[in-house]
Structures are given as C-alpha cells and as structure tokens.
Short mmCIF file of C-alpha atoms in Angstrom, two decimals:
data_model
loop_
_atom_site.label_atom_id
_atom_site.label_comp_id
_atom_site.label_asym_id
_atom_site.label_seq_id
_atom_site.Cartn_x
_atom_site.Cartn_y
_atom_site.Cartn_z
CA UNK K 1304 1.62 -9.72 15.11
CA UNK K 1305 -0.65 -9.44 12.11
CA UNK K 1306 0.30 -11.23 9.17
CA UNK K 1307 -1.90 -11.13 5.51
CA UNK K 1308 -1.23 -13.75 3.31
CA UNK K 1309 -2.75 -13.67 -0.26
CA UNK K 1310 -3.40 -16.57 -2.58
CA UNK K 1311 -2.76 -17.48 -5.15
CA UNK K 1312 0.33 -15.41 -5.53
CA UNK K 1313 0.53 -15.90 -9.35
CA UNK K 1314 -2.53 -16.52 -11.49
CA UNK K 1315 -2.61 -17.10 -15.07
CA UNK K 1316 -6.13 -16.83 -16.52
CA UNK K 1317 -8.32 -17.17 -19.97
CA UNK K 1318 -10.12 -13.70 -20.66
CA UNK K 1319 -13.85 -14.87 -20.25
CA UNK K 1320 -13.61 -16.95 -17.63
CA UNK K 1321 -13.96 -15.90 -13.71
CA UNK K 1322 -11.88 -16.00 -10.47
CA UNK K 1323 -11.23 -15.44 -7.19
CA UNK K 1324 -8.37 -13.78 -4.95
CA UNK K 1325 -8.13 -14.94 -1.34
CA UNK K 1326 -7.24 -12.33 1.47
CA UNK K 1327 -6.45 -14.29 4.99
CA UNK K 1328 -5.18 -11.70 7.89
CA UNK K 1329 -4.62 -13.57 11.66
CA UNK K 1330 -5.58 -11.00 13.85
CA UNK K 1331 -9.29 -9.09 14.44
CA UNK K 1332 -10.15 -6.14 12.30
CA UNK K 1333 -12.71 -4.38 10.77
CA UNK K 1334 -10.94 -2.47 7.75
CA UNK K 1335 -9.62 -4.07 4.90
CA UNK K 1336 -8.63 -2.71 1.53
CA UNK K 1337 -8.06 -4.18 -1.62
CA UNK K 1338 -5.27 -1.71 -4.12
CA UNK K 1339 -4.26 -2.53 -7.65
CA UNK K 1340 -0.51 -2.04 -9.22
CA UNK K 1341 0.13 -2.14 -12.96
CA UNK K 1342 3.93 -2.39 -13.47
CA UNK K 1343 6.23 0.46 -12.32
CA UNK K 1344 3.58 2.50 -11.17
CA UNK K 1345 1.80 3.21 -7.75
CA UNK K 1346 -0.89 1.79 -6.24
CA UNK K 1347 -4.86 2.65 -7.21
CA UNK K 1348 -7.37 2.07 -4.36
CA UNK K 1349 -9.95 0.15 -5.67
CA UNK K 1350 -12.11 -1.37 -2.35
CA UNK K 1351 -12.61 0.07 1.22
CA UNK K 1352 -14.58 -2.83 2.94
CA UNK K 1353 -15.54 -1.62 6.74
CA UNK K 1354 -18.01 -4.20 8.55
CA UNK K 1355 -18.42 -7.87 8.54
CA UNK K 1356 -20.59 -8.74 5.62
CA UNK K 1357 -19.61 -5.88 3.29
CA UNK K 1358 -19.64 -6.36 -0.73
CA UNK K 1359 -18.50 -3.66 -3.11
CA UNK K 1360 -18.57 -3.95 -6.85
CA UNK K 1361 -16.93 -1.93 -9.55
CA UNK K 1362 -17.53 -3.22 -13.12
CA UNK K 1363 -15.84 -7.12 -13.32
CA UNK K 1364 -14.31 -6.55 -9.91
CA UNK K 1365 -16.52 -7.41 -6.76
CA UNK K 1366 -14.70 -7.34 -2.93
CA UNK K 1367 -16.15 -9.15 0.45
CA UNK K 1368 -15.38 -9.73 3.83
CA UNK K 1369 -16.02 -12.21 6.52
CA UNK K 1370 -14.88 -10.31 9.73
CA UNK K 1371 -15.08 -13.42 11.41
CA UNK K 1372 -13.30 -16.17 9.30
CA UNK K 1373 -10.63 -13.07 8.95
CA UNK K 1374 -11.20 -13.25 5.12
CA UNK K 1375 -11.84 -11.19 1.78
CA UNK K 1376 -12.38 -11.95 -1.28
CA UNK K 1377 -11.89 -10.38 -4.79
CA UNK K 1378 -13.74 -11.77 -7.70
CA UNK K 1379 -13.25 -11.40 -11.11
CA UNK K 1380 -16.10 -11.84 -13.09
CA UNK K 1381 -15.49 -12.34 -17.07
CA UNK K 1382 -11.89 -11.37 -17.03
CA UNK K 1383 -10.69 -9.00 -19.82
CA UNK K 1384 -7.30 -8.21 -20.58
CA UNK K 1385 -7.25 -4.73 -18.93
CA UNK K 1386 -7.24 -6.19 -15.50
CA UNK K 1387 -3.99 -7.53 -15.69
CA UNK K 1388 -2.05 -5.88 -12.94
CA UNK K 1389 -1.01 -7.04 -9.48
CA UNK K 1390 -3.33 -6.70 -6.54
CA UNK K 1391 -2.66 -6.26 -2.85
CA UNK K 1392 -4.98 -6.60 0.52
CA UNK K 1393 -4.31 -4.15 3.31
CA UNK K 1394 -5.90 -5.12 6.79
CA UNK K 1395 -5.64 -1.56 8.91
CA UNK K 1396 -3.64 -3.21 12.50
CA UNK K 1397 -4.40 0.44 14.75
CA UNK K 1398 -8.31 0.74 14.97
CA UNK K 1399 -8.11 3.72 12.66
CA UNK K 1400 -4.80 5.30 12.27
CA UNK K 1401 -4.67 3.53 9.26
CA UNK K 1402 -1.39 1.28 9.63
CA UNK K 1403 -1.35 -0.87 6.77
CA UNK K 1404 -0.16 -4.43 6.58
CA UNK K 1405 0.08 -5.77 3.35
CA UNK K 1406 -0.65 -8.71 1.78
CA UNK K 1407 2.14 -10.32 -0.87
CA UNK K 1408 0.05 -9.01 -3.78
CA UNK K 1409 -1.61 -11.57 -6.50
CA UNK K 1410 0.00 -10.94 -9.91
CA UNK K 1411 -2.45 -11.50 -11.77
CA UNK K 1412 -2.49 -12.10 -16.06
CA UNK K 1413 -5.33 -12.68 -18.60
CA UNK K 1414 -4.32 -13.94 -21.19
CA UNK K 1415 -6.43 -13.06 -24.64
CA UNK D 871 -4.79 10.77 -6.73
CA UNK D 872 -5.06 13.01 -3.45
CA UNK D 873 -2.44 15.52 -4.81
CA UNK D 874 0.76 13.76 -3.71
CA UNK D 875 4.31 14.60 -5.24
CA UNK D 876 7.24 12.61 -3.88
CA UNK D 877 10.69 14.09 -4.72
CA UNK D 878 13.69 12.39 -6.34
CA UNK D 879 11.39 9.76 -8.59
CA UNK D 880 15.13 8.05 -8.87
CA UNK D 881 17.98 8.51 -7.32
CA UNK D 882 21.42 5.97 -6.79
CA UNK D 883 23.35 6.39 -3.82
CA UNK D 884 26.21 5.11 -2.22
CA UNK D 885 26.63 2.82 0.45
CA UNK D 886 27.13 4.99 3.64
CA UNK D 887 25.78 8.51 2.68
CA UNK D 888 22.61 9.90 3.57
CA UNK D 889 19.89 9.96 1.61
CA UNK D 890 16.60 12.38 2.12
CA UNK D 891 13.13 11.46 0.39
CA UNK D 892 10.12 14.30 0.37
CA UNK D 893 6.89 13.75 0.39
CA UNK D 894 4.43 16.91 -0.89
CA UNK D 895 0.78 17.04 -0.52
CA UNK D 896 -1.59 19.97 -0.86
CA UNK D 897 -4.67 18.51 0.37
CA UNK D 898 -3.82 19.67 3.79
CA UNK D 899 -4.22 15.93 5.14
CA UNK D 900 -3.44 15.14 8.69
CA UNK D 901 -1.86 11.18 8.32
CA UNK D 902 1.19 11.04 6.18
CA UNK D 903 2.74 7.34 5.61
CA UNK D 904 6.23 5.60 3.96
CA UNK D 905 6.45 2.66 2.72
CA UNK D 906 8.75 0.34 1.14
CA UNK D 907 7.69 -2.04 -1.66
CA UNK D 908 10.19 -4.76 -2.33
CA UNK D 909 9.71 -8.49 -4.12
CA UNK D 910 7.86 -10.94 -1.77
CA UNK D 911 6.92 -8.49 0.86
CA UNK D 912 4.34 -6.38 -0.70
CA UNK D 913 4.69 -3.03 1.13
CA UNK D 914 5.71 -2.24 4.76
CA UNK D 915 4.91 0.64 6.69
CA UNK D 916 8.20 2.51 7.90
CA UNK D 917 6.93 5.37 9.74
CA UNK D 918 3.65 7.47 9.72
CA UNK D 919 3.02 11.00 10.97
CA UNK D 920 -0.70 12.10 12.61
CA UNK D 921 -0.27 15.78 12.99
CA UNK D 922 3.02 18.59 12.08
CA UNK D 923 5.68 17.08 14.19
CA UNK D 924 3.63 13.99 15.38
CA UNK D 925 5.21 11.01 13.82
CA UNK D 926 5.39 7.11 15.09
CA UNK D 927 7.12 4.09 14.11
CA UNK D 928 5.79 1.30 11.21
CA UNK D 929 6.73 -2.35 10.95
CA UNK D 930 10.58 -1.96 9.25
CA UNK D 931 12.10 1.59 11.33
CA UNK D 932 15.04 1.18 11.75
CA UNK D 933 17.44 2.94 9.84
CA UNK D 934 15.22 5.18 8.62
CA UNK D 935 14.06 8.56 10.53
CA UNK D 936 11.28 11.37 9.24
CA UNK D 937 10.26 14.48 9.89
CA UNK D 938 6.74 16.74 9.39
CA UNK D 939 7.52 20.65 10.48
CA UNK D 940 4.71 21.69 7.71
CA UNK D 941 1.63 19.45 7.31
CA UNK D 942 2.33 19.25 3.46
CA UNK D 943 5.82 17.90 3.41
CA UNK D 944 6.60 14.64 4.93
CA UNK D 945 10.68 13.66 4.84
CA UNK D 946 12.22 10.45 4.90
CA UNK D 947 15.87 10.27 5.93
CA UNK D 948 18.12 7.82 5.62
CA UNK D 949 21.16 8.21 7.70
CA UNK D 950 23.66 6.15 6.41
CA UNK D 951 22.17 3.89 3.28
CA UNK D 952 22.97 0.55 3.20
CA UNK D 953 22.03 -1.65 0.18
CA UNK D 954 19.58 -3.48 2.09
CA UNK D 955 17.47 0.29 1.56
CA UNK D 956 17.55 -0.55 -1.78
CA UNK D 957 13.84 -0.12 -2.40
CA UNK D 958 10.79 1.55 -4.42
CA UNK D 959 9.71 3.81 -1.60
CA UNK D 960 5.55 5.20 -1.64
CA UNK D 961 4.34 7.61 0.11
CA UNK D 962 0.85 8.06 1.23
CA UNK D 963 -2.14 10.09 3.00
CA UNK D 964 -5.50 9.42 4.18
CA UNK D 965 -8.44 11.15 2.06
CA UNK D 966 -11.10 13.51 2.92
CA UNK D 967 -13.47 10.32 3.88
CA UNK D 968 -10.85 8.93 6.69
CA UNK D 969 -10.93 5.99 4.83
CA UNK D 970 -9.49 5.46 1.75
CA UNK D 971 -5.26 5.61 1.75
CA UNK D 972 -4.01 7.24 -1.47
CA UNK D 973 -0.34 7.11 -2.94
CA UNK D 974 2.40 8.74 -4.26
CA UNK D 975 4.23 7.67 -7.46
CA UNK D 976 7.07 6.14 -5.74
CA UNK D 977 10.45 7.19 -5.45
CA UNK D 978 12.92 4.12 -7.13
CA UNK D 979 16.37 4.15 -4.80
CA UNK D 980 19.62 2.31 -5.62
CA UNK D 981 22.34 2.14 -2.58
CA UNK D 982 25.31 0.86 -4.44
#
C-alpha cells in the first residue's frame, strides 16, 4: 500500500528567510505532484514532477524529486506573506490513471 | 481551472437519507475523480471514472457509489449518509496535457 507522509506538518516561518517541505512516498513511482490550498477553497496545481531528477521553479517556489530515495522536495526561497496556504504532495499509485494518494498537507504560515 | 462546477457547494443532511453530489465539466475530459478532504488525512480518492460508464474504485469506497452516463457529469451517491460522510468533497479531471489533475471548488456536506 502506498503511503505519503509530509513533514513538517505545521511550519511557522519569518518572511525573508527560506525553507523546505519534505515529500516521502514508500512505494516506486515516477509522478508526483505538489497542490496548494488557501483556506476554504480548492486545490491549485502548482508542480507536475515526472522523472527522477526533475526541478521546476515558479517564482519563490522550486519542486524536486529523487525517484530513488522516494522523495520531493518544495523549497521556499525568501518567503513572503502571500504563500501562506497549506500544501499537499500527490504520488500517482496506477502508472498513469492518475490515482492520487495524498500526502497530510504542510500548513504552512509566514509570519510578517 | 479546467471548467469544473460541482453542484450543491453545501448541503446538511440527515443521518440515513441519500445524498447525490454532481460533478460538471465542459472540457470534454475522459478521467473524472472524488475525493474527500477531511483533518489529518489530506484527500482520498473515492472512486474515479476513465470513460462514460467506466468507473473503478479509490482508496475509501465504500458507502459511496457514482455514476458517468454523459462524459461531462460525474455523480456521487451516497446511499444512506452516515456522519462519518461528513466531509468537504472535490471533484477532479485530468487536463489536456494527461498530466496535470485540476479541481472543483468542493462541495461542504453535513450528515447530522
């Protein structure tokens, strides 16, 4: 059975300073994505990784993956206050289909 | 945001009756998902449907059952709600790319 487990699950942070999310999943694949969630709303896609060794950046947000350590990561580089919001890794279980599992989400608050 | 509708946004039921969610797309894409977001588990795939009346079973099925007779509606029924369905409930499709998972706004449900 796949399992994702995220850490930390609750992160408290300066606005300046940078970070890092941890993605593990326990089983092999090759597609992992990375979704934020401000509150009460639904999830944005922000990351489709697809190969060991991948590394997509979008402003103060960069994603990787290590196929074979079975882990991503999601960096924050000079956190602002706009990326406070919760954010979730999804490792795809069916080679394609697409069926999610998710990880426990990292709630995640910069604080001015 | 893939053109995705989901139908109540809110809706309290009681224990015992049944309960129908819809799912609307217009982008005419093949995979349709449900999921269920609740505190501590991120999300978990219910069901998910490949193709107008091709559907399969997610992670968390039981006591739920769906239905795709159009390829833009996807319905989630719930027989007989229990309050253990209380849930925020997303639906989802694949985009254009057959990568990137896009998703409703949710639909919040109370079984009282």
């Amino acid at each position: 059975e796949l399992k994702v487990e995220q850490n930390p699950l609750f992160l408290s942070m300066q606005e300046g300073k940078n970070y890092t999310i941890y993605c593990n999943y326990s089983t092999t694949s090759d597609r992992l994505y990375w979704y934020r969630q401000d509150p009460g709303k639904s999830l944005e896609s922000l990351f489709v990784l697809l190969s060991n060794g991948a590394v997509k950046q979008e402003g103060r947000l960069m994603a990787s993956l290590d196929t074979k350590a079975r882990l991503s990561t999601l960096h924050i580089t000079a956190a602002v206050h706009d990326l406070s919001a919760t954010y979730f890794c999804a490792v795809d279980k069916s080679q394609g289909a697409q069926k999610l599992v998710f990880g426990q989400g990292t709630r995640l608050t910069i604080n001015p | 945001d893939a053109g995705i509708t989901q139908s109540p946004r809110h809706k309290v039921t009681e224990t015992g009756t049944p309960v129908t969610l819809r799912c609307h797309q217009t982008e005419n894409h093949r995979y349709m998902y449900w999921y269920r977001q609740d505190p501590g588990h991120g999300l978990r795939l219910i069901h998910y449907s490949y193709g107008v009346k091709d559907t399969d079973k997610g992670e968390v099925s039981d006591g739920y059952s769906v239905s795709r007779s159009k390829t833009e509606d996807f319905l989630l029924t719930l027989e007989s709600a229990t309050s253990s369905q209380t849930s925020v409930y997303f639906c989802a499709t694949v985009g254009t790319g057959g990568y990137e998972q896009y998703f409703g706004p949710g639909t919040r449900l109370t079984v009282t």
